[in-house]
Amino acid sequence: MSGPLRSCVRCYEPRKSVLAEGVKCLHLINKSDTLNPFPAFHLIKLRLSELKQHVPLSKHTHKGLQSVVYVTKGMALSCDQCMKSGDVQHTQFGLDTHRSELPVSEDEVELFKLWIYSSSILTRISSCTHSSEDISVVREEDNSAELRILAGSVNGLDGPIETEPSTCFFDLTLSQIRSTVTEYVLPLPERYSSVLVYVYDSYPSPTTAVVHVLTDDVSISTPISLGSVAVLSPHGESVKFRLDERIPCDEATQIDLVK
């Protein structure tokens, strides 16, 4: 007779590649990963001044897919929509449609692109862009944590993006306030397959985030370094994020995570 299911955390370094001259990509989820309903999750960096070709980038034919694009730095043109930092876009693809992003300015553009399998195949392309003002934000009273809800629901607040099947997409910023330990507990939906955590920025200096997976029978604490990916198994009711306690208390430190 098998014992009770236990939570586990798998950490790894994302695979790097160059999609084109001036286009760098981190593959956070590859096709070989078993994280349904996600076929891929990429962090893409673009710079207009370094591009050697004046054509749309990452141009591929997609069938039965939808994507969520979240811009974290700069401005990019996506599906004929100009997106600035903090904007998010949801697109559903029909047969023989294409998808690409192009930087608007010569400054570096950084964006996350999440691919999701679609439950239906459209005969055309459908896209909707939401500005940063449309995104629900949850803040701790002491400003130690800020959660931007791009898709899904937290504490009765909904994100502007709705996918089918339903997914959650959050941008969490943790800040160290004086000498206190910064922690944030994120409740998880009753039904979910996996949780992906990526630490994508830290300032003024690189830090380490500690992820706690809380369940009824076990608690696991796993450090996630800057630029690393953690995949959490689906046996917890919440995830606790905490800044590493070794961070000097006299330095104002922030760390950003995408879930």
Coordinates of N, CA and C in Angstrom, one line a residue, residues 19-253:
L19 N 17.2 33.3 -31.1 CA 16.2 33.1 -32.1 C 16.6 33.8 -33.5
A20 N 17.3 34.9 -33.3 CA 17.8 35.7 -34.5 C 18.8 36.6 -33.9
E21 N 19.5 37.3 -34.8 CA 20.4 38.3 -34.4 C 19.7 39.4 -33.6
G22 N 20.1 39.7 -32.4 CA 19.5 40.6 -31.6 C 18.3 40.1 -30.8
V23 N 18.0 38.8 -30.8 CA 16.9 38.2 -30.1 C 17.4 37.0 -29.3
K24 N 17.4 37.2 -28.0 CA 17.8 36.1 -27.0 C 16.6 35.5 -26.4
C25 N 16.6 34.2 -26.1 CA 15.5 33.5 -25.5 C 15.9 32.6 -24.4
L26 N 15.2 32.6 -23.3 CA 15.3 31.6 -22.2 C 14.1 30.7 -22.3
H27 N 14.4 29.4 -22.5 CA 13.3 28.4 -22.5 C 13.0 27.9 -21.1
L28 N 11.9 28.5 -20.5 CA 11.6 28.1 -19.1 C 10.8 26.8 -19.1
I29 N 10.0 26.5 -20.1 CA 9.4 25.3 -20.3 C 9.6 24.9 -21.8
N30 N 10.1 23.6 -22.0 CA 10.3 23.1 -23.3 C 9.2 22.1 -23.6
K31 N 9.1 21.7 -24.9 CA 8.1 20.7 -25.2 C 8.3 19.4 -24.5
S32 N 9.5 19.1 -24.0 CA 9.7 17.8 -23.3 C 9.2 17.9 -21.9
D33 N 8.9 19.1 -21.4 CA 8.4 19.2 -20.0 C 7.0 18.7 -20.0
T34 N 6.6 18.1 -18.9 CA 5.2 17.6 -18.8 C 4.4 18.5 -17.9
L35 N 4.1 19.7 -18.4 CA 3.4 20.7 -17.6 C 2.2 21.1 -18.4
N36 N 1.3 20.2 -18.6 CA 0.0 20.5 -19.2 C -0.7 21.6 -18.4
P37 N -1.4 22.6 -19.0 CA -1.6 22.7 -20.5 C -0.6 23.5 -21.2
F38 N 0.6 23.7 -20.6 CA 1.6 24.6 -21.2 C 2.5 23.8 -22.2
P39 N 2.6 24.1 -23.5 CA 3.6 23.5 -24.3 C 4.9 24.2 -24.2
A40 N 4.9 25.5 -23.9 CA 6.2 26.2 -23.8 C 6.0 27.5 -23.0
F41 N 7.1 28.0 -22.4 CA 7.1 29.2 -21.6 C 8.4 29.9 -21.8
H42 N 8.5 31.0 -22.5 CA 9.8 31.6 -22.8 C 9.9 33.0 -22.3
L43 N 11.1 33.4 -22.0 CA 11.5 34.8 -21.7 C 12.4 35.3 -22.8
I44 N 11.9 36.3 -23.5 CA 12.5 36.8 -24.8 C 13.0 38.2 -24.6
K45 N 14.2 38.4 -25.0 CA 14.8 39.8 -25.0 C 15.1 40.2 -26.4
L46 N 14.6 41.4 -26.7 CA 14.8 42.0 -28.1 C 15.5 43.3 -28.0
R47 N 16.3 43.7 -29.0 CA 16.9 45.0 -29.1 C 16.9 45.4 -30.6
L48 N 16.1 46.5 -30.8 CA 16.0 46.9 -32.2 C 17.3 47.3 -32.9
S49 N 18.2 47.9 -32.1 CA 19.5 48.4 -32.7 C 20.4 47.2 -33.1
E50 N 20.1 46.0 -32.6 CA 21.0 44.9 -32.9 C 20.4 44.0 -34.0
L51 N 19.1 44.2 -34.3 CA 18.5 43.4 -35.3 C 19.1 43.6 -36.7
K52 N 19.4 42.5 -37.4 CA 20.0 42.5 -38.7 C 19.0 42.4 -39.8
Q53 N 17.7 42.2 -39.4 CA 16.7 42.0 -40.4 C 15.4 42.7 -40.0
H54 N 14.8 43.4 -40.9 CA 13.6 44.2 -40.6 C 12.3 43.4 -40.9
V55 N 12.2 42.3 -40.3 CA 11.0 41.4 -40.5 C 10.6 41.0 -39.1
P56 N 9.3 40.6 -39.0 CA 8.8 40.1 -37.7 C 9.6 38.9 -37.2
L57 N 9.7 38.8 -35.9 CA 10.6 37.8 -35.3 C 9.7 36.6 -34.8
S58 N 10.4 35.5 -34.6 CA 9.7 34.3 -34.1 C 8.4 33.9 -34.9
K59 N 8.5 34.0 -36.2 CA 7.3 33.8 -37.0 C 7.1 32.3 -37.3
H60 N 6.0 31.8 -36.7 CA 5.7 30.3 -36.9 C 4.3 30.2 -37.1
T61 N 3.9 29.1 -37.7 CA 2.5 28.7 -37.8 C 2.0 27.9 -36.6
H62 N 0.9 28.3 -36.0 CA 0.4 27.7 -34.8 C -1.1 27.3 -35.0
K63 N -1.4 26.1 -34.5 CA -2.7 25.6 -34.7 C -3.2 25.1 -33.3
G64 N -4.4 25.5 -32.9 CA -4.9 25.0 -31.7 C -4.2 25.5 -30.4
L65 N -3.6 26.7 -30.5 CA -2.8 27.3 -29.4 C -3.3 28.6 -29.1
Q66 N -3.0 29.0 -27.8 CA -3.3 30.4 -27.4 C -2.0 30.9 -26.7
S67 N -1.8 32.2 -26.6 CA -0.6 32.7 -25.9 C -0.9 33.8 -25.0
V68 N -0.1 34.0 -24.0 CA -0.2 35.1 -23.1 C 1.2 35.8 -23.1
V69 N 1.2 37.1 -23.5 CA 2.5 37.8 -23.6 C 2.4 38.9 -22.5
Y70 N 3.5 39.0 -21.7 CA 3.6 39.9 -20.6 C 4.9 40.7 -20.8
V71 N 4.8 42.0 -21.0 CA 6.0 42.8 -21.2 C 6.5 43.3 -19.8
T72 N 7.7 43.1 -19.5 CA 8.3 43.6 -18.2 C 9.3 44.7 -18.4
K73 N 9.7 44.9 -19.7 CA 10.7 46.0 -19.9 C 10.6 46.5 -21.3
G74 N 10.6 47.8 -21.5 CA 10.6 48.4 -22.9 C 9.2 48.4 -23.5
M75 N 9.2 48.5 -24.8 CA 7.9 48.5 -25.6 C 8.1 47.6 -26.8
A76 N 7.0 46.9 -27.1 CA 7.0 45.9 -28.2 C 5.7 46.0 -29.0
L77 N 5.8 45.6 -30.3 CA 4.7 45.5 -31.2 C 4.3 44.1 -31.3
S78 N 3.0 43.8 -30.9 CA 2.6 42.4 -30.9 C 1.1 42.4 -31.4
C79 N 0.9 41.6 -32.5 CA -0.4 41.5 -33.1 C -1.0 42.9 -33.4
D80 N -0.1 43.8 -34.0 CA -0.4 45.1 -34.3 C -0.8 46.0 -33.1
Q81 N -0.5 45.6 -31.9 CA -0.8 46.3 -30.7 C 0.6 46.7 -30.1
C82 N 0.7 48.0 -29.8 CA 1.9 48.5 -29.1 C 1.8 48.3 -27.6
M83 N 2.7 47.4 -27.0 CA 2.6 47.1 -25.6 C 3.8 47.7 -24.9
K84 N 3.5 48.3 -23.7 CA 4.6 48.9 -22.9 C 4.7 48.0 -21.7
S85 N 5.8 48.3 -20.9 CA 6.0 47.5 -19.7 C 4.8 47.5 -18.8
G86 N 4.4 46.3 -18.4 CA 3.3 46.1 -17.5 C 2.0 45.7 -18.2
D87 N 2.0 45.7 -19.6 CA 0.9 45.3 -20.3 C 0.9 43.8 -20.6
V88 N -0.3 43.3 -20.8 CA -0.4 41.8 -21.0 C -1.4 41.6 -22.1
Q89 N -1.2 40.6 -22.9 CA -2.0 40.3 -24.1 C -2.3 38.8 -24.2
H90 N -3.6 38.5 -24.6 CA -4.0 37.1 -24.8 C -4.4 37.0 -26.2
T91 N -3.9 35.9 -26.9 CA -4.2 35.7 -28.3 C -4.6 34.2 -28.5
Q92 N -5.6 34.0 -29.3 CA -6.0 32.7 -29.7 C -5.8 32.6 -31.2
F93 N -5.2 31.5 -31.6 CA -4.8 31.3 -33.0 C -5.7 30.4 -33.8
G94 N -6.0 30.7 -35.0 CA -6.7 29.8 -35.9 C -5.7 29.1 -36.8
L95 N -6.2 28.5 -37.8 CA -5.4 27.7 -38.8 C -4.6 28.7 -39.6
D96 N -3.3 28.3 -39.8 CA -2.4 29.1 -40.6 C -2.2 30.5 -40.2
T97 N -2.2 30.8 -39.0 CA -2.0 32.1 -38.5 C -0.6 32.2 -37.9
H98 N -0.1 33.4 -37.8 CA 1.3 33.6 -37.3 C 1.4 34.5 -36.1
R99 N 2.5 34.4 -35.4 CA 2.7 35.2 -34.2 C 4.1 35.7 -34.1
S100 N 4.3 37.0 -33.8 CA 5.6 37.5 -33.7 C 5.6 38.8 -32.8
E101 N 6.8 39.2 -32.3 CA 6.9 40.4 -31.6 C 8.1 41.2 -32.2
L102 N 8.0 42.5 -32.1 CA 9.0 43.4 -32.7 C 9.2 44.6 -31.7
P103 N 10.4 44.9 -31.3 CA 10.6 46.0 -30.4 C 10.3 47.3 -31.1
V104 N 9.8 48.3 -30.3 CA 9.4 49.6 -30.8 C 10.5 50.6 -30.7
S105 N 11.3 50.5 -29.6 CA 12.4 51.4 -29.4 C 13.7 50.6 -29.5
E106 N 14.8 51.3 -29.5 CA 16.1 50.7 -29.5 C 16.6 50.1 -28.2
D107 N 15.9 50.5 -27.1 CA 16.2 50.0 -25.8 C 15.8 48.5 -25.7
E108 N 16.4 47.8 -24.8 CA 16.1 46.4 -24.7 C 14.6 46.2 -24.3
V109 N 14.0 45.2 -24.9 CA 12.6 44.8 -24.6 C 12.7 43.4 -24.0
E110 N 12.0 43.2 -22.9 CA 11.9 41.9 -22.2 C 10.5 41.5 -22.1
L111 N 10.1 40.3 -22.5 CA 8.8 39.9 -22.4 C 8.7 38.4 -22.2
F112 N 7.7 37.9 -21.4 CA 7.4 36.5 -21.2 C 6.3 36.1 -22.2
K113 N 6.5 34.9 -22.8 CA 5.5 34.4 -23.7 C 5.1 33.0 -23.2
L114 N 3.9 32.8 -22.8 CA 3.3 31.6 -22.3 C 2.4 31.0 -23.4
W115 N 2.8 29.7 -23.8 CA 1.9 29.0 -24.8 C 1.0 28.1 -24.1
I116 N -0.3 28.0 -24.4 CA -1.3 27.2 -23.8 C -2.0 26.4 -24.9
Y117 N -2.2 25.1 -24.7 CA -3.0 24.4 -25.6 C -4.5 24.9 -25.5
S118 N -5.1 25.0 -26.7 CA -6.5 25.5 -26.7 C -7.5 24.3 -26.8
S119 N -8.6 24.4 -26.2 CA -9.6 23.4 -26.2 C -10.4 23.4 -27.6
S120 N -10.2 24.5 -28.3 CA -10.9 24.6 -29.6 C -10.0 25.3 -30.6
I121 N -10.1 25.0 -31.9 CA -9.3 25.6 -32.9 C -10.1 26.6 -33.7
L122 N -9.7 27.9 -33.6 CA -10.4 28.9 -34.3 C -10.0 29.0 -35.7
T123 N -10.9 29.6 -36.5 CA -10.6 29.7 -37.9 C -9.9 31.1 -38.2
R124 N -9.7 31.9 -37.2 CA -9.1 33.2 -37.3 C -8.3 33.5 -36.1
I125 N -7.6 34.6 -36.1 CA -6.9 35.0 -34.9 C -7.7 36.0 -34.1
S126 N -7.6 35.9 -32.8 CA -8.4 36.7 -31.9 C -7.4 37.2 -30.8
S127 N -7.3 38.5 -30.6 CA -6.3 39.1 -29.7 C -6.9 40.2 -28.9
C128 N -6.5 40.3 -27.6 CA -7.0 41.3 -26.7 C -5.8 41.7 -25.8
T129 N -5.6 43.1 -25.8 CA -4.5 43.6 -25.0 C -5.0 44.4 -23.8
H130 N -4.4 44.2 -22.6 CA -4.8 45.0 -21.4 C -3.6 45.8 -20.9
S131 N -3.9 47.0 -20.6 CA -2.8 47.9 -20.0 C -2.6 47.5 -18.6
S132 N -1.5 48.1 -18.1 CA -1.1 47.8 -16.7 C -2.2 48.3 -15.7
E133 N -2.9 49.3 -16.1 CA -4.0 49.9 -15.3 C -5.1 48.9 -15.1
D134 N -5.3 47.9 -16.0 CA -6.4 47.0 -16.0 C -6.1 45.8 -15.1
I135 N -4.8 45.7 -14.6 CA -4.4 44.5 -13.8 C -4.7 44.7 -12.3
S136 N -5.3 43.8 -11.7 CA -5.6 43.8 -10.3 C -4.3 43.6 -9.5
V137 N -4.1 44.4 -8.4 CA -2.9 44.3 -7.6 C -3.3 44.1 -6.2
V138 N -2.6 43.2 -5.5 CA -2.7 42.9 -4.1 C -1.5 43.4 -3.4
R139 N -1.5 44.3 -2.4 CA -0.4 44.7 -1.7 C -0.5 44.5 -0.2
E140 N 0.6 44.1 0.4 CA 0.7 44.0 1.8 C 0.7 45.4 2.4
E141 N 0.2 45.5 3.7 CA 0.0 46.8 4.3 C 1.4 47.5 4.5
D142 N 2.4 46.7 4.7 CA 3.8 47.3 4.9 C 4.6 47.4 3.6
N143 N 3.9 47.2 2.4 CA 4.5 47.3 1.1 C 5.6 46.3 0.9
S144 N 5.6 45.2 1.7 CA 6.7 44.2 1.5 C 6.4 43.2 0.4
A145 N 5.2 43.2 -0.1 CA 4.9 42.3 -1.2 C 3.8 42.9 -2.1
E146 N 3.9 42.7 -3.4 CA 3.0 43.2 -4.3 C 2.7 42.1 -5.4
L147 N 1.5 41.7 -5.5 CA 1.1 40.7 -6.4 C 0.2 41.2 -7.6
R148 N 0.7 41.1 -8.8 CA -0.1 41.5 -10.0 C -0.7 40.3 -10.6
I149 N -2.1 40.4 -10.7 CA -2.8 39.2 -11.1 C -3.1 39.4 -12.6
L150 N -2.4 38.7 -13.4 CA -2.5 38.7 -14.9 C -3.6 37.8 -15.4
A151 N -3.7 36.6 -14.8 CA -4.7 35.6 -15.1 C -5.0 34.8 -13.9
G152 N -6.3 34.4 -13.7 CA -6.7 33.7 -12.5 C -7.3 34.6 -11.5
S153 N -7.4 34.1 -10.2 CA -8.1 34.9 -9.2 C -7.4 34.7 -7.9
V154 N -7.3 35.7 -7.1 CA -6.7 35.7 -5.7 C -7.5 36.6 -4.8
N155 N -8.0 36.1 -3.7 CA -8.8 36.8 -2.7 C -9.9 37.6 -3.4
G156 N -10.6 37.0 -4.3 CA -11.7 37.6 -4.9 C -11.4 38.6 -6.0
L157 N -10.1 38.8 -6.3 CA -9.7 39.7 -7.4 C -9.3 38.9 -8.6
D158 N -9.8 39.3 -9.8 CA -9.6 38.5 -11.0 C -8.6 39.3 -11.9
G159 N -7.8 38.5 -12.6 CA -7.0 39.1 -13.7 C -7.7 39.3 -14.9
P160 N -7.2 40.2 -15.8 CA -8.0 40.5 -17.1 C -7.9 39.4 -18.1
I161 N -7.0 38.4 -18.0 CA -6.8 37.4 -19.0 C -7.6 36.1 -18.5
E162 N -8.4 35.6 -19.4 CA -9.1 34.3 -19.2 C -8.7 33.3 -20.3
T163 N -8.2 32.2 -19.9 CA -7.8 31.2 -20.8 C -8.7 29.9 -20.6
E164 N -8.7 29.1 -21.7 CA -9.5 27.9 -21.6 C -8.6 26.8 -22.2
P165 N -8.1 25.9 -21.3 CA -8.4 25.7 -19.9 C -7.9 26.8 -19.1
S166 N -8.5 26.9 -17.9 CA -8.1 28.0 -17.0 C -6.7 27.9 -16.4
T167 N -6.0 29.0 -16.4 CA -4.6 29.0 -15.9 C -4.5 30.3 -15.0
C168 N -3.5 30.3 -14.2 CA -3.1 31.4 -13.4 C -1.8 32.0 -13.8
F169 N -1.6 33.3 -13.8 CA -0.4 33.9 -14.2 C -0.2 35.1 -13.3
F170 N 0.8 35.1 -12.4 CA 1.1 36.2 -11.4 C 2.5 36.7 -11.6
D171 N 2.6 38.0 -11.2 CA 3.9 38.7 -11.1 C 4.0 39.2 -9.7
L172 N 4.9 38.6 -8.9 CA 5.1 38.9 -7.5 C 6.4 39.6 -7.2
T173 N 6.3 40.7 -6.5 CA 7.5 41.5 -6.1 C 7.6 41.5 -4.6
L174 N 8.7 41.0 -4.1 CA 9.0 41.0 -2.7 C 10.0 42.1 -2.3
S175 N 9.8 42.8 -1.3 CA 10.7 43.9 -0.8 C 11.1 43.7 0.6
Q176 N 12.3 43.8 1.0 CA 12.7 43.7 2.4 C 12.5 45.0 3.1
I177 N 11.7 45.0 4.1 CA 11.4 46.2 4.9 C 12.2 46.1 6.2
R178 N 13.1 47.0 6.4 CA 14.0 47.1 7.6 C 14.6 45.7 7.9
S179 N 14.4 45.3 9.1 CA 15.1 44.0 9.5 C 14.1 42.9 9.6
T180 N 12.8 43.1 9.1 CA 11.8 42.0 9.2 C 12.1 41.0 8.0
V181 N 11.6 39.8 8.2 CA 11.6 38.8 7.2 C 10.4 38.9 6.3
T182 N 10.6 39.1 5.0 CA 9.5 39.2 4.0 C 9.0 37.8 3.6
E183 N 7.7 37.6 3.9 CA 7.1 36.4 3.5 C 5.7 36.7 2.8
Y184 N 5.4 35.8 1.9 CA 4.1 36.0 1.2 C 3.5 34.6 0.9
V185 N 2.3 34.4 1.4 CA 1.6 33.1 1.1 C 0.6 33.3 0.0
L186 N 0.7 32.5 -1.0 CA -0.1 32.6 -2.2 C -1.0 31.4 -2.2
P187 N -2.4 31.5 -2.0 CA -3.3 30.4 -2.1 C -3.3 29.8 -3.5
L188 N -3.5 28.5 -3.7 CA -3.6 27.9 -5.0 C -5.0 27.4 -5.2
P189 N -5.4 27.3 -6.5 CA -6.7 26.8 -6.8 C -6.9 25.4 -6.4
E190 N -8.1 25.0 -6.2 CA -8.4 23.6 -5.7 C -7.9 22.6 -6.7
R191 N -8.0 22.9 -8.0 CA -7.5 22.0 -9.0 C -6.5 22.7 -9.9
Y192 N -5.3 22.1 -9.9 CA -4.2 22.6 -10.8 C -3.2 21.5 -11.0
S193 N -2.4 21.6 -12.1 CA -1.5 20.5 -12.4 C -0.1 20.7 -11.9
S194 N 0.4 21.9 -12.0 CA 1.8 22.2 -11.6 C 1.9 23.7 -11.3
V195 N 2.9 24.1 -10.6 CA 3.2 25.5 -10.3 C 4.7 25.8 -10.8
L196 N 4.8 26.7 -11.7 CA 6.1 27.1 -12.2 C 6.5 28.4 -11.6
V197 N 7.7 28.5 -11.0 CA 8.2 29.7 -10.4 C 9.6 30.1 -11.1
Y198 N 9.7 31.3 -11.5 CA 10.9 31.8 -12.1 C 11.3 33.2 -11.5
V199 N 12.5 33.3 -11.0 CA 13.0 34.5 -10.4 C 13.7 35.3 -11.5
Y200 N 13.1 36.4 -12.0 CA 13.6 37.0 -13.2 C 14.3 38.3 -12.9
D201 N 14.3 38.9 -11.7 CA 15.0 40.2 -11.5 C 15.3 40.3 -10.0
S202 N 16.3 41.0 -9.7 CA 16.7 41.3 -8.3 C 17.6 42.5 -8.2
Y203 N 17.3 43.4 -7.3 CA 18.1 44.7 -7.2 C 18.0 45.2 -5.8
P204 N 19.1 45.8 -5.3 CA 20.3 46.3 -6.2 C 21.3 45.2 -6.5
S205 N 21.3 44.1 -5.8 CA 22.3 43.0 -6.1 C 21.6 41.7 -6.1
P206 N 22.2 40.6 -6.7 CA 21.5 39.3 -6.8 C 21.3 38.8 -5.4
T207 N 20.1 38.2 -5.3 CA 19.7 37.6 -4.0 C 19.2 36.2 -4.3
T208 N 18.7 35.5 -3.2 CA 18.2 34.2 -3.3 C 16.8 34.2 -2.7
A209 N 15.8 33.7 -3.4 CA 14.5 33.5 -2.9 C 14.3 32.1 -2.4
V210 N 13.6 32.0 -1.3 CA 13.3 30.7 -0.7 C 11.8 30.4 -0.9
V211 N 11.5 29.2 -1.5 CA 10.1 28.9 -1.8 C 9.7 27.8 -0.8
H212 N 8.6 28.0 0.0 CA 8.1 27.0 0.9 C 6.8 26.4 0.3
V213 N 6.7 25.2 0.2 CA 5.5 24.5 -0.2 C 4.8 23.9 1.0
L214 N 3.6 24.4 1.3 CA 2.9 24.1 2.5 C 1.8 23.1 2.2
T215 N 1.8 21.9 2.8 CA 0.7 21.0 2.7 C 0.3 20.5 4.1
D216 N -0.7 19.6 4.1 CA -1.1 19.1 5.4 C -0.1 18.2 6.1
D217 N 0.7 17.5 5.3 CA 1.6 16.6 5.9 C 3.1 16.9 5.8
V218 N 3.5 17.9 5.0 CA 4.9 18.1 4.9 C 5.1 19.6 4.5
S219 N 6.3 20.2 4.8 CA 6.6 21.5 4.4 C 8.1 21.4 3.8
I220 N 8.2 21.9 2.6 CA 9.5 21.8 1.9 C 10.0 23.2 1.7
S221 N 11.3 23.5 2.0 CA 11.9 24.8 1.7 C 13.0 24.6 0.7
T222 N 12.9 25.2 -0.4 CA 13.9 25.1 -1.5 C 14.4 26.5 -2.0
P223 N 15.7 26.7 -1.9 CA 16.2 28.0 -2.5 C 16.1 28.0 -4.0
I224 N 15.7 29.2 -4.5 CA 15.7 29.4 -6.0 C 16.6 30.6 -6.3
S225 N 17.7 30.4 -7.0 CA 18.6 31.5 -7.3 C 18.1 32.3 -8.5
L226 N 18.6 33.5 -8.7 CA 18.2 34.3 -9.8 C 18.4 33.7 -11.1
G227 N 17.4 33.6 -11.9 CA 17.5 33.0 -13.2 C 17.2 31.6 -13.3
S228 N 16.8 31.0 -12.1 CA 16.5 29.5 -12.1 C 15.0 29.3 -12.1
V229 N 14.6 28.1 -12.5 CA 13.2 27.7 -12.6 C 12.9 26.6 -11.5
A230 N 11.8 26.7 -10.9 CA 11.3 25.7 -10.0 C 10.0 25.2 -10.4
V231 N 9.8 23.9 -10.4 CA 8.5 23.3 -10.7 C 8.0 22.6 -9.5
L232 N 6.8 22.9 -9.0 CA 6.2 22.4 -7.8 C 5.1 21.4 -8.2
S233 N 5.1 20.3 -7.5 CA 4.1 19.2 -7.7 C 2.8 19.7 -7.2
P234 N 1.7 19.1 -7.7 CA 0.3 19.6 -7.3 C -0.3 19.0 -6.1
H235 N 0.4 19.1 -4.9 CA -0.1 18.5 -3.7 C -0.1 19.5 -2.6
G236 N -0.1 20.8 -2.8 CA -0.2 21.8 -1.8 C -1.4 22.7 -1.9
E237 N -1.7 23.4 -0.9 CA -2.8 24.3 -0.9 C -2.4 25.7 -1.0
S238 N -1.1 26.0 -0.8 CA -0.5 27.3 -0.9 C 1.0 27.2 -1.2
V239 N 1.6 28.3 -1.6 CA 3.0 28.4 -1.7 C 3.5 29.6 -0.9
K240 N 4.5 29.5 -0.1 CA 5.0 30.6 0.7 C 6.3 31.0 0.1
F241 N 6.4 32.3 -0.3 CA 7.7 32.9 -0.8 C 8.3 33.7 0.3
R242 N 9.7 33.6 0.4 CA 10.4 34.4 1.4 C 11.7 34.8 0.9
L243 N 12.1 36.0 1.2 CA 13.5 36.5 0.8 C 14.5 35.8 1.7
D244 N 15.7 35.5 1.2 CA 16.7 34.8 1.9 C 17.1 35.7 3.1
E245 N 17.2 35.0 4.3 CA 17.5 35.8 5.6 C 18.9 36.3 5.6
R246 N 19.7 35.9 4.7 CA 21.1 36.3 4.7 C 21.3 37.7 4.1
I247 N 20.2 38.3 3.5 CA 20.3 39.6 2.9 C 20.6 40.6 4.0
P248 N 21.6 41.5 3.7 CA 21.9 42.6 4.7 C 20.7 43.4 5.0
C249 N 20.4 43.7 6.3 CA 19.2 44.4 6.6 C 19.3 45.9 6.3
D250 N 20.6 46.4 6.1 CA 20.7 47.8 5.8 C 20.6 48.1 4.3
E251 N 20.3 47.1 3.5 CA 20.1 47.3 2.1 C 18.7 47.1 1.7
A252 N 18.1 48.0 0.9 CA 16.8 47.8 0.4 C 16.8 46.9 -0.8
T253 N 16.2 45.7 -0.6 CA 16.3 44.7 -1.6 C 15.0 44.3 -2.1

